[in-house]
Short mmCIF file of C-alpha atoms in Angstrom, two decimals:
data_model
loop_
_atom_site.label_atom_id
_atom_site.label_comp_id
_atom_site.label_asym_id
_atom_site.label_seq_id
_atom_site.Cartn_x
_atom_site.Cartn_y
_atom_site.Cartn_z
CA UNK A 5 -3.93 19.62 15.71
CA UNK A 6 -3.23 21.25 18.69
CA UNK A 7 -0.35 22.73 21.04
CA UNK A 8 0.34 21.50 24.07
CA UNK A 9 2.49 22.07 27.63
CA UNK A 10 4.04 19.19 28.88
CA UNK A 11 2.18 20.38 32.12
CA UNK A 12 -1.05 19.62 30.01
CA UNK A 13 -0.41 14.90 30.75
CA UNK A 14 -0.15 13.12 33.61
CA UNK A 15 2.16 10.99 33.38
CA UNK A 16 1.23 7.40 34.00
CA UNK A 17 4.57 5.26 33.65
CA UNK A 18 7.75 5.27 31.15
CA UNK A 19 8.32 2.81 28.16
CA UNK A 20 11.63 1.86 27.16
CA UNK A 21 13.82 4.36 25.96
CA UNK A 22 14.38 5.09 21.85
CA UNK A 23 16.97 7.23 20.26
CA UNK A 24 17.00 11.00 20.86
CA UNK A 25 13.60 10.21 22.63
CA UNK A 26 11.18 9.07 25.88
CA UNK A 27 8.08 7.72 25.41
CA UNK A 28 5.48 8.16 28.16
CA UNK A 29 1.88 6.75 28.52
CA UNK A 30 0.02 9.53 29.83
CA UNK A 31 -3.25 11.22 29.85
CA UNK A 32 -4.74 14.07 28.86
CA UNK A 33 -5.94 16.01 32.21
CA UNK A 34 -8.57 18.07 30.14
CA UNK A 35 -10.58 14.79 28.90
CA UNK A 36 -8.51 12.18 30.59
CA UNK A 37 -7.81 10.77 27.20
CA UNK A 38 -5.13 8.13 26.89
CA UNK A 39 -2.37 9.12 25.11
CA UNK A 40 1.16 8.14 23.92
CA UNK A 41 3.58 11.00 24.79
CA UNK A 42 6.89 11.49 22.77
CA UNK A 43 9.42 13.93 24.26
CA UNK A 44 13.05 14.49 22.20
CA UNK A 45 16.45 15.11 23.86
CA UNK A 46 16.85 19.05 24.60
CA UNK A 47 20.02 18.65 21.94
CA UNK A 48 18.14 17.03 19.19
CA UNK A 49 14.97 19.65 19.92
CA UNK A 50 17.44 22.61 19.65
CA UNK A 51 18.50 21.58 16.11
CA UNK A 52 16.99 23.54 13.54
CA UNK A 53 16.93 21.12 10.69
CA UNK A 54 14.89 18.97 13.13
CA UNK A 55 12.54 21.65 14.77
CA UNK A 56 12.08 22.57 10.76
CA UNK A 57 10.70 18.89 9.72
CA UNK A 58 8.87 17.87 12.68
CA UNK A 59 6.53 21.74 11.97
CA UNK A 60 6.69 21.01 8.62
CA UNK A 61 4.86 18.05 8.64
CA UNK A 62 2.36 18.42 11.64
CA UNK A 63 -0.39 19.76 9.17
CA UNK A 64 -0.38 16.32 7.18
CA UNK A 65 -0.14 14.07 10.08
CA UNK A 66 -3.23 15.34 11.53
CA UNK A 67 -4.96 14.50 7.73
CA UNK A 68 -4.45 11.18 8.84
CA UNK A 69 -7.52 8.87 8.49
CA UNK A 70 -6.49 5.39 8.48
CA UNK A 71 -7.16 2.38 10.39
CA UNK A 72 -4.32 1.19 9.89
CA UNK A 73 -1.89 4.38 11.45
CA UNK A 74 -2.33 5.78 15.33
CA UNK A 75 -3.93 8.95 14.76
CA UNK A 76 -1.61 12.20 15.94
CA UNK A 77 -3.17 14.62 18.34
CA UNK A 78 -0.71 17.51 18.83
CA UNK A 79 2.64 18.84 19.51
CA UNK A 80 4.65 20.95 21.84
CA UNK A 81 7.53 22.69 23.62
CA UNK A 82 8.25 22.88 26.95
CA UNK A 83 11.57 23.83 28.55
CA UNK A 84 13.39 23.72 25.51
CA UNK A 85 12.16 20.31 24.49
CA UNK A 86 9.87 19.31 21.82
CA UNK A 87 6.78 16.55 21.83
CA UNK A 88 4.67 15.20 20.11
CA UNK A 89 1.29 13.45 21.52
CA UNK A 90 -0.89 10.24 19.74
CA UNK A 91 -3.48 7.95 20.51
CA UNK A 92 -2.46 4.92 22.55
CA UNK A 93 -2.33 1.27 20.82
CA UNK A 94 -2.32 -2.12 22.95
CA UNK A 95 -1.07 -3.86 20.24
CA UNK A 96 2.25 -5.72 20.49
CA UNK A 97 5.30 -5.00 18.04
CA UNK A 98 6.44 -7.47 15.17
CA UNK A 99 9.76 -7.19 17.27
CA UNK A 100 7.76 -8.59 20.27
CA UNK A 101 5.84 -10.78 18.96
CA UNK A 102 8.90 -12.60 17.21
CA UNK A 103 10.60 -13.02 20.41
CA UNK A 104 7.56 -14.58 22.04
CA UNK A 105 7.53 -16.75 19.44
CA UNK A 106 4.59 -16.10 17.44
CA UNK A 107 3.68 -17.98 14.50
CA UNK A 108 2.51 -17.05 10.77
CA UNK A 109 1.72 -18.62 7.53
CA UNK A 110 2.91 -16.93 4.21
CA UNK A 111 -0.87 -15.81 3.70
CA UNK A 112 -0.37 -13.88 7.02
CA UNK A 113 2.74 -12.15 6.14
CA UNK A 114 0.75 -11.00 2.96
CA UNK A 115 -2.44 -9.73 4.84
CA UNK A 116 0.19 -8.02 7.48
CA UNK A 117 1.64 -6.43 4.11
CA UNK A 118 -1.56 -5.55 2.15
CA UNK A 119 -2.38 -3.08 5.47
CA UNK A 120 0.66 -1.72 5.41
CA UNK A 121 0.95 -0.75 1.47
CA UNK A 122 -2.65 0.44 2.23
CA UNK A 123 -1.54 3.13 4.88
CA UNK A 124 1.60 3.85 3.03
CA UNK A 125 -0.13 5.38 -0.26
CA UNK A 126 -2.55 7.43 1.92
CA UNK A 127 0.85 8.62 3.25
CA UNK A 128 2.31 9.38 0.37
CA UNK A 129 -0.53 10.64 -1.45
CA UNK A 130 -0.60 13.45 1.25
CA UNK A 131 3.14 13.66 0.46
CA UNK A 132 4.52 11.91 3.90
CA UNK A 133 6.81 9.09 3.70
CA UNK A 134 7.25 6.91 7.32
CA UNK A 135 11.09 7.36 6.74
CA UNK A 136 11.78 4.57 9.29
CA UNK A 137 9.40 1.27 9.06
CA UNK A 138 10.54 -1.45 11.26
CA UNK A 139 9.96 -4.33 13.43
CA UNK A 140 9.30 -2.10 16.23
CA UNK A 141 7.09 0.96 14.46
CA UNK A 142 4.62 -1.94 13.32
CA UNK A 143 1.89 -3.49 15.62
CA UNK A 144 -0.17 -6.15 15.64
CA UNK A 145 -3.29 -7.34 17.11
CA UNK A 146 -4.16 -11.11 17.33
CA UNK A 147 -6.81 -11.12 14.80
CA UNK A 148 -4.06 -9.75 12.08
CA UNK A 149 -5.23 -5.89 12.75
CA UNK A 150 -2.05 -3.76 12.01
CA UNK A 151 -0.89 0.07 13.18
CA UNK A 152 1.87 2.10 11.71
CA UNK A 153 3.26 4.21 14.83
CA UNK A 154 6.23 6.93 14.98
CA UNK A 155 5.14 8.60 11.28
CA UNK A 156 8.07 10.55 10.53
CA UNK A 157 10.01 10.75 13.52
CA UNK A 158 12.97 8.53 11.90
CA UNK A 159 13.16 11.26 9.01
CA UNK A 160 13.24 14.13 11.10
CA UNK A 161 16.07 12.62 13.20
CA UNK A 162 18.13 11.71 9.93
CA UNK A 163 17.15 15.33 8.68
CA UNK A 164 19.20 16.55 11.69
CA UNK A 165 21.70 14.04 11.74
CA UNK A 166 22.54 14.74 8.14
CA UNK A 167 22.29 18.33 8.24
CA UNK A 168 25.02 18.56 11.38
CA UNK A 169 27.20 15.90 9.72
CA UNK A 170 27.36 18.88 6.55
CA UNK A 171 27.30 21.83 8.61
CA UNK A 172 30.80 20.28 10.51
CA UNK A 173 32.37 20.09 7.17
CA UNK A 174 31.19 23.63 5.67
CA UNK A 175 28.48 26.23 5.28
CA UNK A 176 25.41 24.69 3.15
CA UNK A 177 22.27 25.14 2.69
CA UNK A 178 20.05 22.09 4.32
CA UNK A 179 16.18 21.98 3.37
CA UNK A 180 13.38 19.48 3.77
CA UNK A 181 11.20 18.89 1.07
CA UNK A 182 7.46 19.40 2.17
CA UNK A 183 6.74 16.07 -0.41
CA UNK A 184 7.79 12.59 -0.27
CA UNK A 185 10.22 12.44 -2.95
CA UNK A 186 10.42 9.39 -5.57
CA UNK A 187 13.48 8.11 -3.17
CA UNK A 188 11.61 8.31 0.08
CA UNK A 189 8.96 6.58 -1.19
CA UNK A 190 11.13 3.29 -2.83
CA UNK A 191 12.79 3.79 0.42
CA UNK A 192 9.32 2.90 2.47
CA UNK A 193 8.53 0.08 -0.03
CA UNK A 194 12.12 -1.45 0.48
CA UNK A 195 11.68 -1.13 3.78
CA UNK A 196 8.73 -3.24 4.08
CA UNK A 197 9.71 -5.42 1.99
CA UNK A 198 12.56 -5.59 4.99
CA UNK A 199 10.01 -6.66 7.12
CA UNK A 200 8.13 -9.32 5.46
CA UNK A 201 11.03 -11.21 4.54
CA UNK A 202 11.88 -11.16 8.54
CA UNK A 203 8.33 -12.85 8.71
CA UNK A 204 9.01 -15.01 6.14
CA UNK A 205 11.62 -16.52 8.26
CA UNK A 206 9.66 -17.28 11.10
CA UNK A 207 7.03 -19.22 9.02
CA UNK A 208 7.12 -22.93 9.26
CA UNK A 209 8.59 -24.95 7.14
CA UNK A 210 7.13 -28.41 7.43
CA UNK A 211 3.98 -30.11 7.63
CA UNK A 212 2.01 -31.24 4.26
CA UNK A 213 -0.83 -27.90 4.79
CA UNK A 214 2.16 -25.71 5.07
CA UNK A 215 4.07 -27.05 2.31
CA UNK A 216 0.77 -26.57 0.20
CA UNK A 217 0.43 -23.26 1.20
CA UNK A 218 4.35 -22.19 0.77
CA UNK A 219 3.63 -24.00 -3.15
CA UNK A 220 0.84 -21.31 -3.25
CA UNK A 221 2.00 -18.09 -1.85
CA UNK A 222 5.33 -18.24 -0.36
CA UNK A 223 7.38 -19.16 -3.71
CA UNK A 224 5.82 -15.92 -5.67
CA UNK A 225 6.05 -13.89 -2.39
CA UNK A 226 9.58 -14.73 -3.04
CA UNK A 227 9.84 -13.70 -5.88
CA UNK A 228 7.67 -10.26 -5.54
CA UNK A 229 10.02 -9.16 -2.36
CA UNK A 230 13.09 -9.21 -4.58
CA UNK A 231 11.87 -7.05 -7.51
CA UNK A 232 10.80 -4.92 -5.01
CA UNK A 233 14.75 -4.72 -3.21
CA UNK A 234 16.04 -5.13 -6.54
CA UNK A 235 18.74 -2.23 -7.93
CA UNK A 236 17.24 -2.44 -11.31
CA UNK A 237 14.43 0.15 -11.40
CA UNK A 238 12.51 -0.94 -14.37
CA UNK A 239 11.42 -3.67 -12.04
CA UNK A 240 10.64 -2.11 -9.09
CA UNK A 241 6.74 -1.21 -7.79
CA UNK A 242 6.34 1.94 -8.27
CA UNK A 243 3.95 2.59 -5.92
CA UNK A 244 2.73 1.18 -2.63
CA UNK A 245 -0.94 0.76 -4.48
CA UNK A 246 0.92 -1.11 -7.03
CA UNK A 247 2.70 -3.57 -4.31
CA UNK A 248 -0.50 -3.53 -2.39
CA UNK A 249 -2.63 -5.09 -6.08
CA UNK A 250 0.14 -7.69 -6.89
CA UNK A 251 0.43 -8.96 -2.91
CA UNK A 252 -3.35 -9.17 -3.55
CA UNK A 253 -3.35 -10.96 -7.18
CA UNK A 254 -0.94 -13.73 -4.89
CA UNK A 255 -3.65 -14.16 -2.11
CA UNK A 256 -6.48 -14.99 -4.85
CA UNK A 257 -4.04 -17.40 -6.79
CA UNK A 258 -3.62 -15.17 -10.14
CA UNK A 259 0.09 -13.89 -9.70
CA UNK A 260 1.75 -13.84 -12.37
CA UNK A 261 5.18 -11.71 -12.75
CA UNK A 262 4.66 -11.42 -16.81
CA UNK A 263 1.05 -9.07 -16.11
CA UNK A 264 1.11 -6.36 -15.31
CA UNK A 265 -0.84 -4.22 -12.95
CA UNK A 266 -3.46 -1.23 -13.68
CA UNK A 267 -2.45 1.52 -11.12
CA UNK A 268 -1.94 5.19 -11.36
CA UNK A 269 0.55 5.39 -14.00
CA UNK A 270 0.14 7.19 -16.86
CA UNK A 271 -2.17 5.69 -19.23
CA UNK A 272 -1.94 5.36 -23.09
CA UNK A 273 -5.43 4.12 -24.77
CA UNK A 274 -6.96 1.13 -23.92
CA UNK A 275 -8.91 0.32 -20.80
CA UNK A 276 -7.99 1.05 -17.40
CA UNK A 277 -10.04 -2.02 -15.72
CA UNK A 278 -8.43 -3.91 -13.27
CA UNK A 279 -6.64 -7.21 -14.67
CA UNK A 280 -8.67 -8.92 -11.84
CA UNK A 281 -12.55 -7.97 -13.18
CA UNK A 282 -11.47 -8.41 -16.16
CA UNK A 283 -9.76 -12.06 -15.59
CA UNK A 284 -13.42 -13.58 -13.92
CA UNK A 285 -15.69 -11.42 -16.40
CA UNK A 286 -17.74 -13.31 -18.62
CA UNK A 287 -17.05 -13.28 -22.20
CA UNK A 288 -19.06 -13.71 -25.58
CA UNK A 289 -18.71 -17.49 -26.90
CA UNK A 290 -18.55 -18.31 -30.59
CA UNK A 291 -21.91 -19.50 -30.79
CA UNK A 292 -22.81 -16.15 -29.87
CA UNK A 293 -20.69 -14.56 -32.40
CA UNK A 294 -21.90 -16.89 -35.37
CA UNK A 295 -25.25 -17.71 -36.76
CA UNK A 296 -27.45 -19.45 -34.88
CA UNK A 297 -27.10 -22.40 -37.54
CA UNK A 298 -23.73 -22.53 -36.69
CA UNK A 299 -22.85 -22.45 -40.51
CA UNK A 300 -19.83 -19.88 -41.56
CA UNK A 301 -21.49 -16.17 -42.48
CA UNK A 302 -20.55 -17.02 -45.88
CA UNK A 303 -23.01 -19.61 -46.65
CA UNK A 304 -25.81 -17.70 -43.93
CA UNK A 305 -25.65 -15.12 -46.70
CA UNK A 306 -25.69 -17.46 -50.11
CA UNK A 307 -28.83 -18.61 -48.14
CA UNK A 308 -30.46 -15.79 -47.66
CA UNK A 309 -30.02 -14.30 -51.65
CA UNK A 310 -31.12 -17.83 -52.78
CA UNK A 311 -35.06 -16.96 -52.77
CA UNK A 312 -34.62 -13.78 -54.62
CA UNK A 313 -32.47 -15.64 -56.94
CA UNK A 314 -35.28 -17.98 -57.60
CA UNK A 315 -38.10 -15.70 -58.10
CA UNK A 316 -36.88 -13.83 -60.16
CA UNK A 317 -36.43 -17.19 -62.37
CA UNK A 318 -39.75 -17.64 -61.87
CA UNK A 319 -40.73 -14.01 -63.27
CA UNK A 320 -38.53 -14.47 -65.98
CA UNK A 321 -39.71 -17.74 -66.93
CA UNK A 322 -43.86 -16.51 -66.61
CA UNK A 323 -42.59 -12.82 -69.09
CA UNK A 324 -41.33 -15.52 -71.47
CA UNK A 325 -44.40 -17.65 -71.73
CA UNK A 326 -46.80 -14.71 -71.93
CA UNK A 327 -44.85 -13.26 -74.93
CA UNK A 328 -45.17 -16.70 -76.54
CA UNK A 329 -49.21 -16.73 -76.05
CA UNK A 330 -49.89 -12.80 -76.86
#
């Protein structure tokens, strides 16, 4: 993590506007790294609730180590302003990419989904939620190669928002929790969840492979996205790991909404293996369990007392005729 000036880029054009914010591609004069340049609105940087979440979470962003997000590289102030710098993606946006008309299958949409949950619980493991996933803060690459960009940013400017909105109506207190709460992180799963079902709609929906495939994936998909935007809790993922397994489980064919997943919640006896090693490992047969006469263990052990049984008939019988003859 480092701080920079603003007089540390060159600035090589300007992207489209967002709220509260430029964006800038621009390079790094030291190395002449490519780099994409944030810079806020001199209101929002003035805002303390903002300036107070954007600090609070540079540490974590730049723990970062996923393939899947656009790495941070550094923050700064300059003339009252504040920026942030990251690495530069060529990727399109979903938002894009709709508009030109790209097309998916359901199996798609799942892989596009499975990335996602997979950068997500890195995220919130290091106690980060995005706070704003979207069409346009998710790229894509051709091959199916996605990038979460703009970490934070929508939180911090709801954070401010929020806080002002308070402030105008009384004194308060306004703090930002340093960990995703439970909230934030249904919020990033529903979210999502947003987002594949905007896929979904783009998918086709006629053609005999297609209809095969929707028979396959698209009808549990279905089914999947609304526990996760449900209002009832108890049926809710709980996690992005645990969204991440079941999107999985319909990919290989073995959803089904009645199992349940192993994740990371508590535990009480039993085994912890997941549901998939142990649906395709092998198990004992009952020839394996039984003799290998096949005959009940009832009669395997009658047969196996029936020699004593007769010898000692036999030494019974010889005592008897020796008595007889002394």
């Amino acid at each position: 993590m480092s701080d920079f000036e603003l007089n540390d880029f060159e600035i090589l054009r300007e992207l489209p506007a967002r709220e509260h914010r430029q964006c800038f591609e621009a390079v790094l004069c030291e190395n002449r790294q490519s780099v994409l340049l944030t810079v806020f609105s001199p209101e929002m940087s003035q805002r303390a609730e903002f300036r107070r979440a954007l600090k609070m979470d540079r540490a974590m962003l730049s723990m970062f180590q996923h393939q899947s997000i656009v790495r941070y590289l550094g923050s700064g102030e300059s003339g009252g302003q504040l920026f942030i710098c990251s690495e530069t993606c060529e990727f399109d946006s979903l938002s894009v990419q709709l508009d030109s008309g790209r097309v998916l299958s359901s199996e798609d949409v799942i892989e596009i989904g499975w990335q996602i949950c997979s950068a997500l619980q890195q995220a919130h493991n290091l106690g980060l939620a995005h706070g704003g996933l979207g069409l346009d803060s998710v790229l894509l690459s051709d091959n199916l190669q996605v990038m979460l960009v703009e970490f934070g940013v929508s939180r911090w400017l709801k954070a401010a928002q929020v806080s002002t909105a308070i402030a105008a109506s009384g004194p308060s207190l306004i703090t930002i929790s340093a960990l995703a709460s439970r909230e934030q992180v249904q919020g990033d799963l529903q979210d999502l969840a947003a987002i594949l079902m905007r896929l979904l709609q783009a998918v086709p929906e006629s053609g005999d492979v297609v209809e095969t495939a929707k028979l396959a994936t698209r009808a549990p998909l279905d089914r999947l996205l609304a526990r996760v935007t449900s209002t009832n809790p108890a049926v809710q993922p709980v996690s992005a790991r645990e969204l991440q397994g079941r999107l999985g489980e319909i990919l290989i064919g073995s959803e089904d909404d009645s199992m349940p997943l192993v994740d990371q919640r508590e535990f009480s006896g039993g085994s912890k293996r997941s549901i998939i090693v142990e649906l395709f490992e092998p198990t004992e047969s009952i020839e394996q369990l039984l003799p290998s006469s096949g005959k009940p263990a009832a009669f395997a052990w009658q047969l196996r007392i029936l020699p004593i049984l007769i010898t000692l008939v036999l030494l019974a019988s010889i005592a008897l005729v020796a008595g007889l003859l002394w």
